[in-house]
XYZ file of C-alpha atoms in Angstrom:
354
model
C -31.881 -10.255 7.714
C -32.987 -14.107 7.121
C -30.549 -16.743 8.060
C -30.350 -19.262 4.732
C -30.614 -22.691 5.173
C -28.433 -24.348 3.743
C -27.654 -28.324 2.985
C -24.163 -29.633 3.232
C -24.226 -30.265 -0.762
C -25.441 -26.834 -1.756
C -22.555 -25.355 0.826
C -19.683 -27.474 -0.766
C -21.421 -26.608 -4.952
C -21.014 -22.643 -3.649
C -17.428 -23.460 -2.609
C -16.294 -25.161 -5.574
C -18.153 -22.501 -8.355
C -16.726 -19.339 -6.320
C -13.029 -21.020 -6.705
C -13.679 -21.440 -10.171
C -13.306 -25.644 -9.800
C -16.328 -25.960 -11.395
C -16.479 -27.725 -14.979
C -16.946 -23.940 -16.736
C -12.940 -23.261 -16.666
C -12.261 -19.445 -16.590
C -10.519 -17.943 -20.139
C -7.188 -16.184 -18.980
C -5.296 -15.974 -15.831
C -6.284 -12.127 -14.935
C -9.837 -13.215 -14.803
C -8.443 -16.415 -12.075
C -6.431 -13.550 -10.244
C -9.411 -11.482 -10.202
C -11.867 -14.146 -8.679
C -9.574 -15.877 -6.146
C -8.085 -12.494 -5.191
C -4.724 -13.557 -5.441
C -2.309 -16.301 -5.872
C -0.006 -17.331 -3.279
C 3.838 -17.232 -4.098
C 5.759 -20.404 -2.354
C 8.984 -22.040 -3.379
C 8.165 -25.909 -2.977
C 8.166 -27.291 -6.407
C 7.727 -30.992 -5.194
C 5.218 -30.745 -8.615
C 5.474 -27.304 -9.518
C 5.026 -24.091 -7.615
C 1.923 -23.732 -6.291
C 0.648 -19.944 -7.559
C 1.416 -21.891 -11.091
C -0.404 -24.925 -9.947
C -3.434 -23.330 -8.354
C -3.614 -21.578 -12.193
C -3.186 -24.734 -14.315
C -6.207 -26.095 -12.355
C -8.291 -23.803 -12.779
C -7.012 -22.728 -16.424
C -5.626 -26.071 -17.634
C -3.326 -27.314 -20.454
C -3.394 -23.794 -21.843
C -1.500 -22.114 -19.296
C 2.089 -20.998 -19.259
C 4.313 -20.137 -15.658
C 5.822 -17.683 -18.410
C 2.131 -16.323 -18.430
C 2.088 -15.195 -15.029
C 5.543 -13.618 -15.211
C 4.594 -11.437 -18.271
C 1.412 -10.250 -15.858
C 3.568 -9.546 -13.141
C 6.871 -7.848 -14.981
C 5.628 -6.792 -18.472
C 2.338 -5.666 -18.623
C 1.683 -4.624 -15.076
C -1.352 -6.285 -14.523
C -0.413 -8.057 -11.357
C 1.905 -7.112 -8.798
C 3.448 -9.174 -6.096
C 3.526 -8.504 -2.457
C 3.803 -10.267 0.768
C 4.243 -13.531 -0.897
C 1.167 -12.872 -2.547
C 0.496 -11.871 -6.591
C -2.032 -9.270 -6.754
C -4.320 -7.979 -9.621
C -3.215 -4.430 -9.485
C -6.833 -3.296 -10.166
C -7.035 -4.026 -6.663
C -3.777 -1.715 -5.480
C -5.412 1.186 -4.272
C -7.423 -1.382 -1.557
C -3.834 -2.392 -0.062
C -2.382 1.133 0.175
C -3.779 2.730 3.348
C -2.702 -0.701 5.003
C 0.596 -0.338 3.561
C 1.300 2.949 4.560
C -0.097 2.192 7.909
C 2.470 -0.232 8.651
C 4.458 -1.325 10.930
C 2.051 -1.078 13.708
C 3.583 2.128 16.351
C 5.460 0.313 19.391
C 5.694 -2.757 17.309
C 9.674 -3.924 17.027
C 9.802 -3.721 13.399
C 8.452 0.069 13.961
C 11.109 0.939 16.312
C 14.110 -0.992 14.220
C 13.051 0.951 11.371
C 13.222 4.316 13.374
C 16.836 3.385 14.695
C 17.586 3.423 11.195
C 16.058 6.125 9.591
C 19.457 6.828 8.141
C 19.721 3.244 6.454
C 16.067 3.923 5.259
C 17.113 7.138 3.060
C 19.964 5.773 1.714
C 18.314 2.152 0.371
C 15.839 4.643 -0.935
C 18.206 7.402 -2.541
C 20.435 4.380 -3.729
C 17.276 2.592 -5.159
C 16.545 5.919 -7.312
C 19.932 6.416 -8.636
C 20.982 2.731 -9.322
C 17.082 0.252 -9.217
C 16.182 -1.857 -9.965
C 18.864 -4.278 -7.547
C 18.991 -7.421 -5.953
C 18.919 -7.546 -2.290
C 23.120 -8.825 -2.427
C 23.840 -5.325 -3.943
C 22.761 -3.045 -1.051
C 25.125 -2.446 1.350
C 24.197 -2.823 4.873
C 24.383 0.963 6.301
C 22.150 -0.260 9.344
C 23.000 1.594 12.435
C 20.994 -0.818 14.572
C 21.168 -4.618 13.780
C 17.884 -6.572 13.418
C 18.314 -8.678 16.793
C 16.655 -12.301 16.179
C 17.901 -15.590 17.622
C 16.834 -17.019 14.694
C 17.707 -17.203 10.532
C 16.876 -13.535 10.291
C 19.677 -12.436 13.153
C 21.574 -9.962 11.654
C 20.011 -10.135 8.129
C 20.086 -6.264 8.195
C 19.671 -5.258 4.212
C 17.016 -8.269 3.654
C 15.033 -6.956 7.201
C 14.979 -3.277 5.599
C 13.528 -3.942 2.414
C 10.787 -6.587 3.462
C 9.519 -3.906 5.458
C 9.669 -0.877 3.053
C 8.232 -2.680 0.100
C 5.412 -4.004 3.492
C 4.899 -0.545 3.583
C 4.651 0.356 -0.206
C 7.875 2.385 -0.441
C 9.515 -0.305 -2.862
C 7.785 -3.012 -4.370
C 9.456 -6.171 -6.781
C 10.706 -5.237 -10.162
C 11.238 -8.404 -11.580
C 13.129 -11.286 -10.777
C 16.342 -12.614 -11.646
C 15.933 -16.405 -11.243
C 14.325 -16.804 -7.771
C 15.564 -13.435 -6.648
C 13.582 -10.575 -5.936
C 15.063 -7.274 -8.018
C 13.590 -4.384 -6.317
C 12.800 -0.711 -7.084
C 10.967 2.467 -6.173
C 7.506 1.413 -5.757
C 6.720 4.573 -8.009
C 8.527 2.680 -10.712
C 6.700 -0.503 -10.413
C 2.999 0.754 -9.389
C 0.748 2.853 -11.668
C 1.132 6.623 -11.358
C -2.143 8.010 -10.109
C -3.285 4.815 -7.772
C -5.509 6.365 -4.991
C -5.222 4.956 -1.446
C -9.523 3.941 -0.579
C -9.570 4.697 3.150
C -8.765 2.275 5.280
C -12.153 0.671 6.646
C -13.398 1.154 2.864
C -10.762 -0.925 1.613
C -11.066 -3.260 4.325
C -14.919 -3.917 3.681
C -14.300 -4.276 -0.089
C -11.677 -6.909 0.469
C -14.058 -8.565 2.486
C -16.321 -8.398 0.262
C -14.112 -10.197 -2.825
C -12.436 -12.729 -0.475
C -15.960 -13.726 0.505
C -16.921 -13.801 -3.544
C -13.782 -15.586 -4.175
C -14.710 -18.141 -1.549
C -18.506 -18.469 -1.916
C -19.476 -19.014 1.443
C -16.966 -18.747 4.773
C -17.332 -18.001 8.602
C -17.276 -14.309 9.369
C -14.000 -14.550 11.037
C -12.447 -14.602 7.416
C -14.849 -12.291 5.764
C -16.252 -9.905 8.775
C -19.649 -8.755 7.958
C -19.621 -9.605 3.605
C -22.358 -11.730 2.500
C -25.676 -12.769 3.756
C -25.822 -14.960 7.442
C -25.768 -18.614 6.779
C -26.382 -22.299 8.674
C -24.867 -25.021 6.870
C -26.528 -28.526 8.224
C -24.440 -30.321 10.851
C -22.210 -27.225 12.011
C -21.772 -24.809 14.173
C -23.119 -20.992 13.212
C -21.189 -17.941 11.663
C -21.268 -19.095 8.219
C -21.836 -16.119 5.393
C -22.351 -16.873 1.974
C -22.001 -14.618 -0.917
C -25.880 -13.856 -1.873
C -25.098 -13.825 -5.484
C -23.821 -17.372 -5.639
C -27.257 -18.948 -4.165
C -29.634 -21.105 -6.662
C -26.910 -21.108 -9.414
C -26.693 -24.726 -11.599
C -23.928 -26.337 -10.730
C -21.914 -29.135 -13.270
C -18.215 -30.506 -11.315
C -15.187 -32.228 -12.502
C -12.088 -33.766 -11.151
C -8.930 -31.892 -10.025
C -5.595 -31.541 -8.158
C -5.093 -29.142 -6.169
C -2.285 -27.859 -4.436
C -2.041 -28.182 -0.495
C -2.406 -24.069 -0.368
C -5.420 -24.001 -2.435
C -8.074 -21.921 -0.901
C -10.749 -24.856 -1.496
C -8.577 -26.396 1.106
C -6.435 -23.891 2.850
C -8.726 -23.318 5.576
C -8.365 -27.095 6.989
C -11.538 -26.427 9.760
C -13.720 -25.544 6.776
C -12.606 -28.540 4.671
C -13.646 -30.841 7.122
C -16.824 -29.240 8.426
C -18.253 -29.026 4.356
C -16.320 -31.847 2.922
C -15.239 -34.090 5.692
C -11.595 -33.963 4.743
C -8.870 -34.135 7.131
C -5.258 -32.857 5.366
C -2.203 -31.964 7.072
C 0.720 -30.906 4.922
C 3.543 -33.412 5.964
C 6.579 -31.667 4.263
C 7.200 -29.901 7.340
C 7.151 -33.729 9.535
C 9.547 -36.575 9.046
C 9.193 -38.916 6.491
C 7.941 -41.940 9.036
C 5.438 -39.705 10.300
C 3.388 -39.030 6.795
C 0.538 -40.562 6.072
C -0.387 -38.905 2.349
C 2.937 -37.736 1.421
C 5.527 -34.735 1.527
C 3.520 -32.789 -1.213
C 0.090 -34.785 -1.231
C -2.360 -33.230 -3.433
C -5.922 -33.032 -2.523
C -8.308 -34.591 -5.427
C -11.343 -32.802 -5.978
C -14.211 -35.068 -7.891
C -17.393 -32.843 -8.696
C -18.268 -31.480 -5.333
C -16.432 -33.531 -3.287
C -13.123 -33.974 -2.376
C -12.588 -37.608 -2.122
C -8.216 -38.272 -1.629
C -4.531 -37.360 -1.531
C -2.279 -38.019 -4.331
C 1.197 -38.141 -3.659
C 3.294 -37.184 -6.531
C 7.103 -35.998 -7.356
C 8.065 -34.130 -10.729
C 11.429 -35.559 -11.607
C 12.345 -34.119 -14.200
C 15.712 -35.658 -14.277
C 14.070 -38.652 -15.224
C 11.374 -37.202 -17.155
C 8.841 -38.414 -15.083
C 6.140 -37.805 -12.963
C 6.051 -40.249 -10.073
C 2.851 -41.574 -8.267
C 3.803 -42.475 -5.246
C 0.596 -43.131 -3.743
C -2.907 -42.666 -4.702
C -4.829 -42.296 -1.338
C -8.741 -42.877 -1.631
C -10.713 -41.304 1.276
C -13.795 -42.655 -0.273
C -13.630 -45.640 -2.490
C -13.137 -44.728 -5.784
C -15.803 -45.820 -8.581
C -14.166 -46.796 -11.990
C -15.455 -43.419 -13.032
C -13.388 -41.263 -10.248
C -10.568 -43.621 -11.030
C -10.564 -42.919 -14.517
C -11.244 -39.157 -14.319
C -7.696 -39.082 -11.424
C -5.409 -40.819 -14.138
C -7.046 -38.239 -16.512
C -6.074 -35.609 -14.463
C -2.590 -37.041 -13.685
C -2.042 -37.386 -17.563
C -3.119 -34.415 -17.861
C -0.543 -32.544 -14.963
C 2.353 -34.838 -16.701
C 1.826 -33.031 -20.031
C 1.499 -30.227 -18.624
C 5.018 -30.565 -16.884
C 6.733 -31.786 -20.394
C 7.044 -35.022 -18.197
C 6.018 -37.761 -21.089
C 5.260 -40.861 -18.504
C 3.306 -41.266 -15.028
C 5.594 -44.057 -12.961
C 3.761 -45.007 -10.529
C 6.788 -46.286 -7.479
């Protein structure tokens, strides 16, 4: 199979049309899901969560958090999942995995064999009484999860992060930011076939590559064609269909667990961009921000802004515009756009810049 050739500007145009950050904006949320794959679930809400964030982007003034919830608990069309919200067309791919796990000889495999007792009853108690928040299951754990850490002891929480791993009870609904769970035969369609397990895994492969446009086979195994992108290092594959396409860009914000960014290697190598998320470092150690959001402009992405909803005050605050590259007075104009833009969005009537 021929290796394509491929310039740093073409790589970077693939990346940005295959996350849908191109100027054609998708028309609903399920066809977003469906492209990226999934969105991913996180509580920091420095500007809003970031599974609603990562939508608004790509979706804009027209979408609703309220939108996503309806997908997940009303119409069924999503369902959510290791942190993750899934389109549920795509169920059927996760099963064998999910019934597969926890690994054999792995310590959450032999905790949940030490209490196979405690396994039946959250199950038995989840038929007769589901959906129910994790506070109203009693611990019946014969063994305690050992952990020297925030888990130690966390025995009902433990149990049902690995059955719903494993598919036996999935999220219901929740009840602020609490997870109500059920049955997973109460939540998932009725008649989802498992694919087999290397089946699945190839057609996952297959979409994330799709939903990424072109990344190095150890994300997307064999998917895709073989690429070189100028300047780095082999094991690039691109998705064959996304070649020659016209490309037109435009400005956005995107959150720091985007997946134009999320893989920080492959940021720099296609768009020279370094990003760190500082939350997780001490304030005198940040150099963009505790929440800085990466600023895409056409096919590049050219800063950081770092930005606060408070919505005490009704504001959103700028604290910082960084500019990798000099801005033009066109990029400058198209951020404060976008930041208008992200401010309505919010209900927040006023950017304050501090």
């Amino acid at each position: 199979m021929p290796v394509h050739r491929l310039d740093r500007v073409d790589a970077r145009r693939i990346a940005v049309r295959a996350q849908l950050l191109d100027a054609h904006r998708p028309p609903d949320l399920l066809t977003v899901v469906n492209r990226l794959t999934f969105l991913q679930l996180d509580p920091t809400a420095a500007v809003a969560p970031s599974a609603d964030l990562v939508a608004w982007t790509r979706l804009g003034a027209g979408y609703r958090p309220d939108h996503l919830r309806q997908a997940v608990e009303r119409d069924r069309t999503m369902f959510e999942h290791q942190a993750m919200v899934w389109p549920t067309a795509d169920l059927g791919l996760h099963l064998a995995e999910m019934a597969a796990w926890p690994p054999e000889g792995s310590r959450k495999h032999d905790w949940l064999a030490a209490n196979a007792t405690f396994h039946r009853f959250v199950l038995d108690l989840l038929r007769d009484s589901g959906p129910l928040l994790s506070r109203d299951v009693p611990d019946r754990s014969v063994v305690p999860w050992p952990s020297t850490g925030w888990t130690n002891n966390r025995n009902v929480t433990q149990l049902l992060e690995i059955l719903a791993a494993r598919g036996e009870i999935a999220v219901f609904d929740r009840v602020g930011r609490q997870r109500r769970w059920d049955l997973a035969e109460r939540v998932y369609p009725a008649g989802t076939t498992a694919v087999p397990a290397d089946e699945a895994r190839r057609t996952r492969d297959e979409r994330r590559l799709r939903s990424l446009g072109i990344a190095r086979a150890s994300v997307v195994g064999e998917a895709g064609e073989p690429a070189q992108v100028e300047g780095t290092a082999g094991g690039w594959r691109v998705d064959p269909a996304a070649l020659g396409q016209p490309f037109a860009g435009r400005t956005a914000l995107l959150s720091p667990f985007d997946r134009l960014v999320h893989d920080r290697k492959r940021a720099r190598e296609l768009f020279d961009f370094e990003y760190v998320l500082e939350m997780y470092l001490p304030q005198a150690k940040r150099r963009w921000g505790y929440f800085a959001l990466p600023v895409l402009h056409h096919d590049r992405l050219v800063g950081k802004v770092d930005a606060t909803a408070d919505h005490r005050a009704g504001v959103l605050r700028v604290h910082a515009v960084h500019q990798d590259v000099p801005f033009d007075p066109a990029v400058t104009a198209a951020v404060d756009a976008e930041l208008a833009a992200l401010a309505d969005w919010l209900g927040l009537p006023t950017v304050s810049v501090a």
